[in-house]
mmCIF file of C-alpha atoms and ligand atoms in Angstrom:
data_model
loop_
_atom_site.group_PDB
_atom_site.id
_atom_site.type_symbol
_atom_site.label_atom_id
_atom_site.label_comp_id
_atom_site.label_asym_id
_atom_site.label_seq_id
_atom_site.Cartn_x
_atom_site.Cartn_y
_atom_site.Cartn_z
ATOM 1 C CA UNK A 1 -1.120 -29.574 -34.933
ATOM 2 C CA UNK A 2 -4.046 -30.332 -37.263
ATOM 3 C CA UNK A 3 -7.062 -28.038 -37.456
ATOM 4 C CA UNK A 4 -9.285 -30.188 -35.224
ATOM 5 C CA UNK A 5 -6.642 -30.374 -32.515
ATOM 6 C CA UNK A 6 -6.032 -26.631 -32.747
ATOM 7 C CA UNK A 7 -9.756 -25.866 -32.504
ATOM 8 C CA UNK A 8 -9.986 -28.161 -29.490
ATOM 9 C CA UNK A 9 -7.036 -26.443 -27.774
ATOM 10 C CA UNK A 10 -8.492 -22.971 -28.384
ATOM 11 C CA UNK A 11 -11.813 -24.196 -26.963
ATOM 12 C CA UNK A 12 -10.071 -25.494 -23.841
ATOM 13 C CA UNK A 13 -8.121 -22.251 -23.388
ATOM 14 C CA UNK A 14 -11.336 -20.227 -23.735
ATOM 15 C CA UNK A 15 -12.931 -22.441 -21.127
ATOM 16 C CA UNK A 16 -9.981 -21.856 -18.728
ATOM 17 C CA UNK A 17 -10.114 -18.105 -19.329
ATOM 18 C CA UNK A 18 -13.857 -18.093 -18.709
ATOM 19 C CA UNK A 19 -13.278 -20.024 -15.458
ATOM 20 C CA UNK A 20 -10.860 -17.365 -14.212
ATOM 21 C CA UNK A 21 -7.479 -18.888 -15.102
ATOM 22 C CA UNK A 22 -5.050 -16.059 -15.857
ATOM 23 C CA UNK A 23 -1.685 -17.765 -15.649
ATOM 24 C CA UNK A 24 -0.260 -21.099 -16.820
ATOM 25 C CA UNK A 25 2.139 -22.468 -14.216
ATOM 26 C CA UNK A 26 2.962 -25.835 -15.768
ATOM 27 C CA UNK A 27 2.117 -28.236 -18.560
ATOM 28 C CA UNK A 28 1.486 -31.373 -16.507
ATOM 29 C CA UNK A 29 -1.478 -31.208 -14.100
ATOM 30 C CA UNK A 30 -0.630 -31.586 -10.425
ATOM 31 C CA UNK A 31 -3.028 -32.344 -7.598
ATOM 32 C CA UNK A 32 -2.394 -29.416 -5.269
ATOM 33 C CA UNK A 33 -5.163 -30.467 -2.895
ATOM 34 C CA UNK A 34 -4.015 -34.050 -2.405
ATOM 35 C CA UNK A 35 -2.530 -35.535 0.732
ATOM 36 C CA UNK A 36 0.070 -33.228 2.259
ATOM 37 C CA UNK A 37 2.946 -34.928 4.021
ATOM 38 C CA UNK A 38 3.484 -34.203 7.712
ATOM 39 C CA UNK A 39 6.997 -33.068 6.830
ATOM 40 C CA UNK A 40 5.590 -30.456 4.415
ATOM 41 C CA UNK A 41 3.149 -29.155 7.034
ATOM 42 C CA UNK A 42 5.912 -28.920 9.625
ATOM 43 C CA UNK A 43 8.310 -27.091 7.313
ATOM 44 C CA UNK A 44 5.894 -24.780 5.563
ATOM 45 C CA UNK A 45 2.469 -24.342 7.082
ATOM 46 C CA UNK A 46 3.532 -23.772 10.665
ATOM 47 C CA UNK A 47 5.943 -21.086 9.461
ATOM 48 C CA UNK A 48 3.577 -19.218 7.217
ATOM 49 C CA UNK A 49 0.305 -19.336 9.109
ATOM 50 C CA UNK A 50 -0.084 -16.577 11.638
ATOM 51 C CA UNK A 51 -2.574 -17.783 14.195
ATOM 52 C CA UNK A 52 -3.266 -14.604 16.195
ATOM 53 C CA UNK A 53 -6.937 -13.756 16.352
ATOM 54 C CA UNK A 54 -8.057 -10.256 15.335
ATOM 55 C CA UNK A 55 -8.494 -9.422 19.030
ATOM 56 C CA UNK A 56 -4.939 -10.528 19.809
ATOM 57 C CA UNK A 57 -3.650 -8.418 16.901
ATOM 58 C CA UNK A 58 -5.557 -5.390 18.228
ATOM 59 C CA UNK A 59 -4.125 -5.907 21.704
ATOM 60 C CA UNK A 60 -0.570 -6.141 20.384
ATOM 61 C CA UNK A 61 -1.007 -3.076 18.164
ATOM 62 C CA UNK A 62 -2.459 -1.018 21.005
ATOM 63 C CA UNK A 63 0.535 -1.859 23.206
ATOM 64 C CA UNK A 64 3.006 -0.549 20.587
ATOM 65 C CA UNK A 65 4.491 2.837 21.507
ATOM 66 C CA UNK A 66 7.625 3.236 19.373
ATOM 67 C CA UNK A 67 8.609 3.107 15.705
ATOM 68 C CA UNK A 68 11.063 0.317 16.506
ATOM 69 C CA UNK A 69 8.329 -1.899 17.971
ATOM 70 C CA UNK A 70 5.987 -1.066 15.099
ATOM 71 C CA UNK A 71 8.729 -1.993 12.621
ATOM 72 C CA UNK A 72 9.342 -5.280 14.479
ATOM 73 C CA UNK A 73 5.613 -6.081 14.568
ATOM 74 C CA UNK A 74 5.174 -5.372 10.852
ATOM 75 C CA UNK A 75 8.230 -7.458 9.954
ATOM 76 C CA UNK A 76 6.635 -10.412 11.728
ATOM 77 C CA UNK A 77 3.137 -9.842 10.327
ATOM 78 C CA UNK A 78 2.422 -12.677 7.905
ATOM 79 C CA UNK A 79 -1.342 -12.482 7.395
ATOM 80 C CA UNK A 80 -1.072 -10.112 4.447
ATOM 81 C CA UNK A 81 0.073 -12.330 1.586
ATOM 82 C CA UNK A 82 1.796 -9.420 -0.171
ATOM 83 C CA UNK A 83 4.927 -9.919 1.944
ATOM 84 C CA UNK A 84 5.540 -13.210 0.136
ATOM 85 C CA UNK A 85 6.209 -11.683 -3.270
ATOM 86 C CA UNK A 86 7.945 -8.539 -1.992
ATOM 87 C CA UNK A 87 11.736 -8.180 -1.758
ATOM 88 C CA UNK A 88 11.578 -5.750 1.145
ATOM 89 C CA UNK A 89 9.118 -4.292 3.586
ATOM 90 C CA UNK A 90 8.979 -0.550 2.927
ATOM 91 C CA UNK A 91 8.507 1.093 6.302
ATOM 92 C CA UNK A 92 9.182 4.821 5.963
ATOM 93 C CA UNK A 93 11.602 7.592 5.108
ATOM 94 C CA UNK A 94 12.251 11.123 6.298
ATOM 95 C CA UNK A 95 12.212 12.811 9.657
ATOM 96 C CA UNK A 96 10.182 11.111 12.429
ATOM 97 C CA UNK A 97 10.096 14.426 14.334
ATOM 98 C CA UNK A 98 8.439 16.259 11.447
ATOM 99 C CA UNK A 99 4.981 17.771 11.900
ATOM 100 C CA UNK A 100 4.161 16.863 8.280
ATOM 101 C CA UNK A 101 3.417 13.283 7.297
ATOM 102 C CA UNK A 102 2.902 12.127 3.695
ATOM 103 C CA UNK A 103 1.075 8.879 3.029
ATOM 104 C CA UNK A 104 1.131 7.070 -0.314
ATOM 105 C CA UNK A 105 -0.447 3.862 -1.588
ATOM 106 C CA UNK A 106 2.134 1.064 -1.746
ATOM 107 C CA UNK A 107 5.730 0.542 -2.888
ATOM 108 C CA UNK A 108 6.470 0.091 -6.582
ATOM 109 C CA UNK A 109 9.395 -1.708 -8.217
ATOM 110 C CA UNK A 110 12.180 0.697 -7.143
ATOM 111 C CA UNK A 111 10.828 1.080 -3.613
ATOM 112 C CA UNK A 112 10.602 -2.700 -3.243
ATOM 113 C CA UNK A 113 14.264 -3.052 -4.257
ATOM 114 C CA UNK A 114 15.555 -0.185 -2.105
ATOM 115 C CA UNK A 115 13.206 -0.651 0.856
ATOM 116 C CA UNK A 116 12.304 3.067 0.882
ATOM 117 C CA UNK A 117 9.098 4.846 -0.130
ATOM 118 C CA UNK A 118 8.921 7.121 -3.179
ATOM 119 C CA UNK A 119 12.367 6.588 -4.686
ATOM 120 C CA UNK A 120 11.233 5.825 -8.251
ATOM 121 C CA UNK A 121 9.855 8.161 -10.917
ATOM 122 C CA UNK A 122 6.937 9.387 -8.839
ATOM 123 C CA UNK A 123 9.306 9.867 -5.913
ATOM 124 C CA UNK A 124 11.486 12.174 -8.017
ATOM 125 C CA UNK A 125 8.417 14.242 -8.815
ATOM 126 C CA UNK A 126 7.417 14.223 -5.151
ATOM 127 C CA UNK A 127 10.866 15.589 -4.233
ATOM 128 C CA UNK A 128 10.372 18.436 -6.738
ATOM 129 C CA UNK A 129 6.928 19.159 -5.342
ATOM 130 C CA UNK A 130 8.339 19.368 -1.819
ATOM 131 C CA UNK A 131 11.176 21.619 -3.007
ATOM 132 C CA UNK A 132 8.599 23.935 -4.546
ATOM 133 C CA UNK A 133 7.294 24.712 -1.050
ATOM 134 C CA UNK A 134 10.796 24.847 0.439
ATOM 135 C CA UNK A 135 10.579 21.407 1.991
ATOM 136 C CA UNK A 136 12.538 18.252 1.355
ATOM 137 C CA UNK A 137 12.392 14.563 2.185
ATOM 138 C CA UNK A 138 14.399 15.051 5.386
ATOM 139 C CA UNK A 139 11.942 17.692 6.635
ATOM 140 C CA UNK A 140 8.832 15.494 6.274
ATOM 141 C CA UNK A 141 7.956 11.921 7.191
ATOM 142 C CA UNK A 142 6.822 9.519 4.445
ATOM 143 C CA UNK A 143 5.001 6.167 4.710
ATOM 144 C CA UNK A 144 2.520 4.110 2.703
ATOM 145 C CA UNK A 145 -0.830 2.488 3.474
ATOM 146 C CA UNK A 146 0.622 -0.863 2.352
ATOM 147 C CA UNK A 147 4.261 -1.662 3.189
ATOM 148 C CA UNK A 148 4.754 -4.441 0.592
ATOM 149 C CA UNK A 149 4.709 -4.093 -3.179
ATOM 150 C CA UNK A 150 1.589 -5.611 -4.759
ATOM 151 C CA UNK A 151 2.539 -7.900 -7.690
ATOM 152 C CA UNK A 152 2.772 -5.977 -10.996
ATOM 153 C CA UNK A 153 1.961 -2.773 -9.101
ATOM 154 C CA UNK A 154 -1.703 -3.682 -9.016
ATOM 155 C CA UNK A 155 -3.978 -1.677 -6.771
ATOM 156 C CA UNK A 156 -4.202 -3.151 -3.259
ATOM 157 C CA UNK A 157 -7.472 -4.951 -2.570
ATOM 158 C CA UNK A 158 -9.913 -3.770 0.124
ATOM 159 C CA UNK A 159 -8.933 -6.788 2.192
ATOM 160 C CA UNK A 160 -5.220 -5.884 1.997
ATOM 161 C CA UNK A 161 -6.010 -2.262 2.863
ATOM 162 C CA UNK A 162 -8.103 -3.311 5.872
ATOM 163 C CA UNK A 163 -5.372 -5.644 7.116
ATOM 164 C CA UNK A 164 -2.724 -2.899 6.925
ATOM 165 C CA UNK A 165 -4.918 -0.070 8.220
ATOM 166 C CA UNK A 166 -4.228 -0.629 11.964
ATOM 167 C CA UNK A 167 -0.484 -0.397 11.187
ATOM 168 C CA UNK A 168 -0.613 2.932 9.346
ATOM 169 C CA UNK A 169 -2.967 4.302 12.019
ATOM 170 C CA UNK A 170 -0.453 3.311 14.703
ATOM 171 C CA UNK A 171 2.282 4.864 12.550
ATOM 172 C CA UNK A 172 0.323 8.146 12.503
ATOM 173 C CA UNK A 173 -0.230 7.983 16.264
ATOM 174 C CA UNK A 174 3.492 7.545 16.954
ATOM 175 C CA UNK A 175 4.594 10.325 14.571
ATOM 176 C CA UNK A 176 1.777 12.577 15.827
ATOM 177 C CA UNK A 177 1.878 15.015 12.865
ATOM 178 C CA UNK A 178 -0.088 18.271 12.770
ATOM 179 C CA UNK A 179 -0.892 17.787 9.071
ATOM 180 C CA UNK A 180 -1.088 14.736 6.824
ATOM 181 C CA UNK A 181 -0.927 14.880 3.023
ATOM 182 C CA UNK A 182 -2.731 11.908 1.490
ATOM 183 C CA UNK A 183 -1.193 11.071 -1.868
ATOM 184 C CA UNK A 184 -3.813 9.665 -4.208
ATOM 185 C CA UNK A 185 -7.124 7.923 -4.043
ATOM 186 C CA UNK A 186 -6.030 4.732 -2.248
ATOM 187 C CA UNK A 187 -4.473 6.549 0.722
ATOM 188 C CA UNK A 188 -7.468 8.898 0.812
ATOM 189 C CA UNK A 189 -10.050 6.146 0.670
ATOM 190 C CA UNK A 190 -8.213 4.009 3.237
ATOM 191 C CA UNK A 191 -8.210 6.753 5.860
ATOM 192 C CA UNK A 192 -11.190 8.955 5.020
ATOM 193 C CA UNK A 193 -13.572 6.333 3.545
ATOM 194 C CA UNK A 194 -14.852 9.009 1.159
ATOM 195 C CA UNK A 195 -17.662 8.254 -1.245
ATOM 196 C CA UNK A 196 -16.713 10.951 -3.769
ATOM 197 C CA UNK A 197 -13.671 10.594 -6.044
ATOM 198 C CA UNK A 198 -10.256 12.153 -5.486
ATOM 199 C CA UNK A 199 -10.977 14.968 -7.975
ATOM 200 C CA UNK A 200 -13.830 16.191 -5.758
ATOM 201 C CA UNK A 201 -12.253 15.660 -2.353
ATOM 202 C CA UNK A 202 -8.704 16.864 -3.066
ATOM 203 C CA UNK A 203 -7.768 20.174 -1.511
ATOM 204 C CA UNK A 204 -10.266 19.841 1.368
ATOM 205 C CA UNK A 205 -9.050 19.257 4.918
ATOM 206 C CA UNK A 206 -10.722 16.398 6.763
ATOM 207 C CA UNK A 207 -10.175 15.645 10.470
ATOM 208 C CA UNK A 208 -9.835 11.931 11.128
ATOM 209 C CA UNK A 209 -9.929 10.577 14.644
ATOM 210 C CA UNK A 210 -7.452 7.899 15.630
ATOM 211 C CA UNK A 211 -7.484 6.606 19.195
ATOM 212 C CA UNK A 212 -9.214 9.723 20.545
ATOM 213 C CA UNK A 213 -7.116 12.309 18.678
ATOM 214 C CA UNK A 214 -8.069 14.218 15.521
ATOM 215 C CA UNK A 215 -5.548 14.444 12.693
ATOM 216 C CA UNK A 216 -6.075 16.978 9.854
ATOM 217 C CA UNK A 217 -5.665 15.225 6.510
ATOM 218 C CA UNK A 218 -5.428 16.839 3.069
ATOM 219 C CA UNK A 219 -6.097 14.593 0.065
ATOM 220 C CA UNK A 220 -4.229 15.428 -3.127
ATOM 221 C CA UNK A 221 -3.341 13.770 -6.427
ATOM 222 C CA UNK A 222 -0.743 11.004 -6.462
ATOM 223 C CA UNK A 223 2.553 11.975 -8.183
ATOM 224 C CA UNK A 224 2.188 8.936 -10.504
ATOM 225 C CA UNK A 225 -1.139 10.384 -11.678
ATOM 226 C CA UNK A 226 0.529 13.765 -12.246
ATOM 227 C CA UNK A 227 3.166 12.080 -14.412
ATOM 228 C CA UNK A 228 0.341 10.801 -16.607
ATOM 229 C CA UNK A 229 -1.748 13.986 -16.419
ATOM 230 C CA UNK A 230 0.665 16.928 -16.079
ATOM 231 C CA UNK A 231 -2.162 19.407 -16.668
ATOM 232 C CA UNK A 232 -3.460 18.539 -13.175
ATOM 233 C CA UNK A 233 -0.270 19.791 -11.510
ATOM 234 C CA UNK A 234 -1.837 23.213 -10.982
ATOM 235 C CA UNK A 235 -4.271 21.654 -8.492
ATOM 236 C CA UNK A 236 -1.477 19.900 -6.625
ATOM 237 C CA UNK A 237 0.347 23.198 -6.431
ATOM 238 C CA UNK A 238 -2.719 24.718 -4.714
ATOM 239 C CA UNK A 239 -2.782 21.777 -2.271
ATOM 240 C CA UNK A 240 0.924 22.121 -1.482
ATOM 241 C CA UNK A 241 0.531 25.839 -0.730
ATOM 242 C CA UNK A 242 -2.468 24.987 1.425
ATOM 243 C CA UNK A 243 -0.385 22.427 3.340
ATOM 244 C CA UNK A 244 2.488 24.858 3.796
ATOM 245 C CA UNK A 245 0.248 27.603 5.128
ATOM 246 C CA UNK A 246 -1.366 25.200 7.599
ATOM 247 C CA UNK A 247 1.942 24.255 9.213
HETATM 248 N N1 URA B 301 3.783 5.060 -4.988
HETATM 249 C C1 URA B 301 3.365 5.053 -3.707
HETATM 250 O O1 URA B 301 2.201 5.261 -3.424
HETATM 251 N N2 URA B 301 4.270 4.838 -2.764
HETATM 252 C C2 URA B 301 5.550 4.619 -3.013
HETATM 253 O O2 URA B 301 6.319 4.430 -2.083
HETATM 254 C C3 URA B 301 5.957 4.652 -4.358
HETATM 255 C C4 URA B 301 5.071 4.870 -5.331
#
C-alpha cells in the first residue's frame, strides 16, 4: 500500500471509529436494510420477536407462583437480547427453602458454560466467605439480577436490568427469604435504586417492598471486586457477620 492509500485508509477508519463502529464484521459491504424475503421473515423474525405487551408480561408474571413456572417463563422470554449470545440461562443454585438469598449481577464465562451462578473465581471466593460464617451453598439460595451472560462480561445496561427486574422480584417473592445479601453495585442499584455508591451503602439494611411485602436487603461488595481489592475484605467480613446475626 502506498503512503496516500494508507493515509486514506487511516482516515476512513478514524471516521468509522468516530461514527461509533467498534467491530469489523466483513470486508465487502452488505445492505442489511434491503428487501427481506418472506421466507426469511417466516423463519427468523416470527421466532425471535416476542409480541407480548408490557401489560401482558405483567399479567403473566403476576400469575406465576412456583419456581418451575418462573423457570419456564424465563426460558421463553426473548425480549432481552442477551439470551442470544448466551450458552445457558443461569437460573439459580442452592436451597430454595433457605431463609437467606444472595443476589449477584449476571453470569460470567464459567457460569454461562455450567448454567449455575457463582461457579468461577468469584464463586470460589463466595464459597469461602459463606464458610467463614458457617454457611455453604446448599444452605443459601443464589440468583442473579440478569440470567444471561452479557457479551465480554460487560455491565448490564439499565434497559437490560429493567427488563429482568420483574423476574428477580418474582424470584424473591417465591423464595420468600428473611434476609437478602446484595452482591455488588449492580444488584444493589437494581433493587434499591440508591443514589450513593456501594462503598457508602454497604453494610446498611434496607427494606424493599415487593408486592406488598417488605424484604430486608443488605448490600455488600461483590466477590469479583474483593479479588481485585483484597484490602476491602474486612468490610465484607463485617457484613457477613451482620447477615448471620440477623438470621
Ligand atoms: N458474578 C455474578 O454477579 N454472578 C455470577 O453468577 C457470577 C459472577
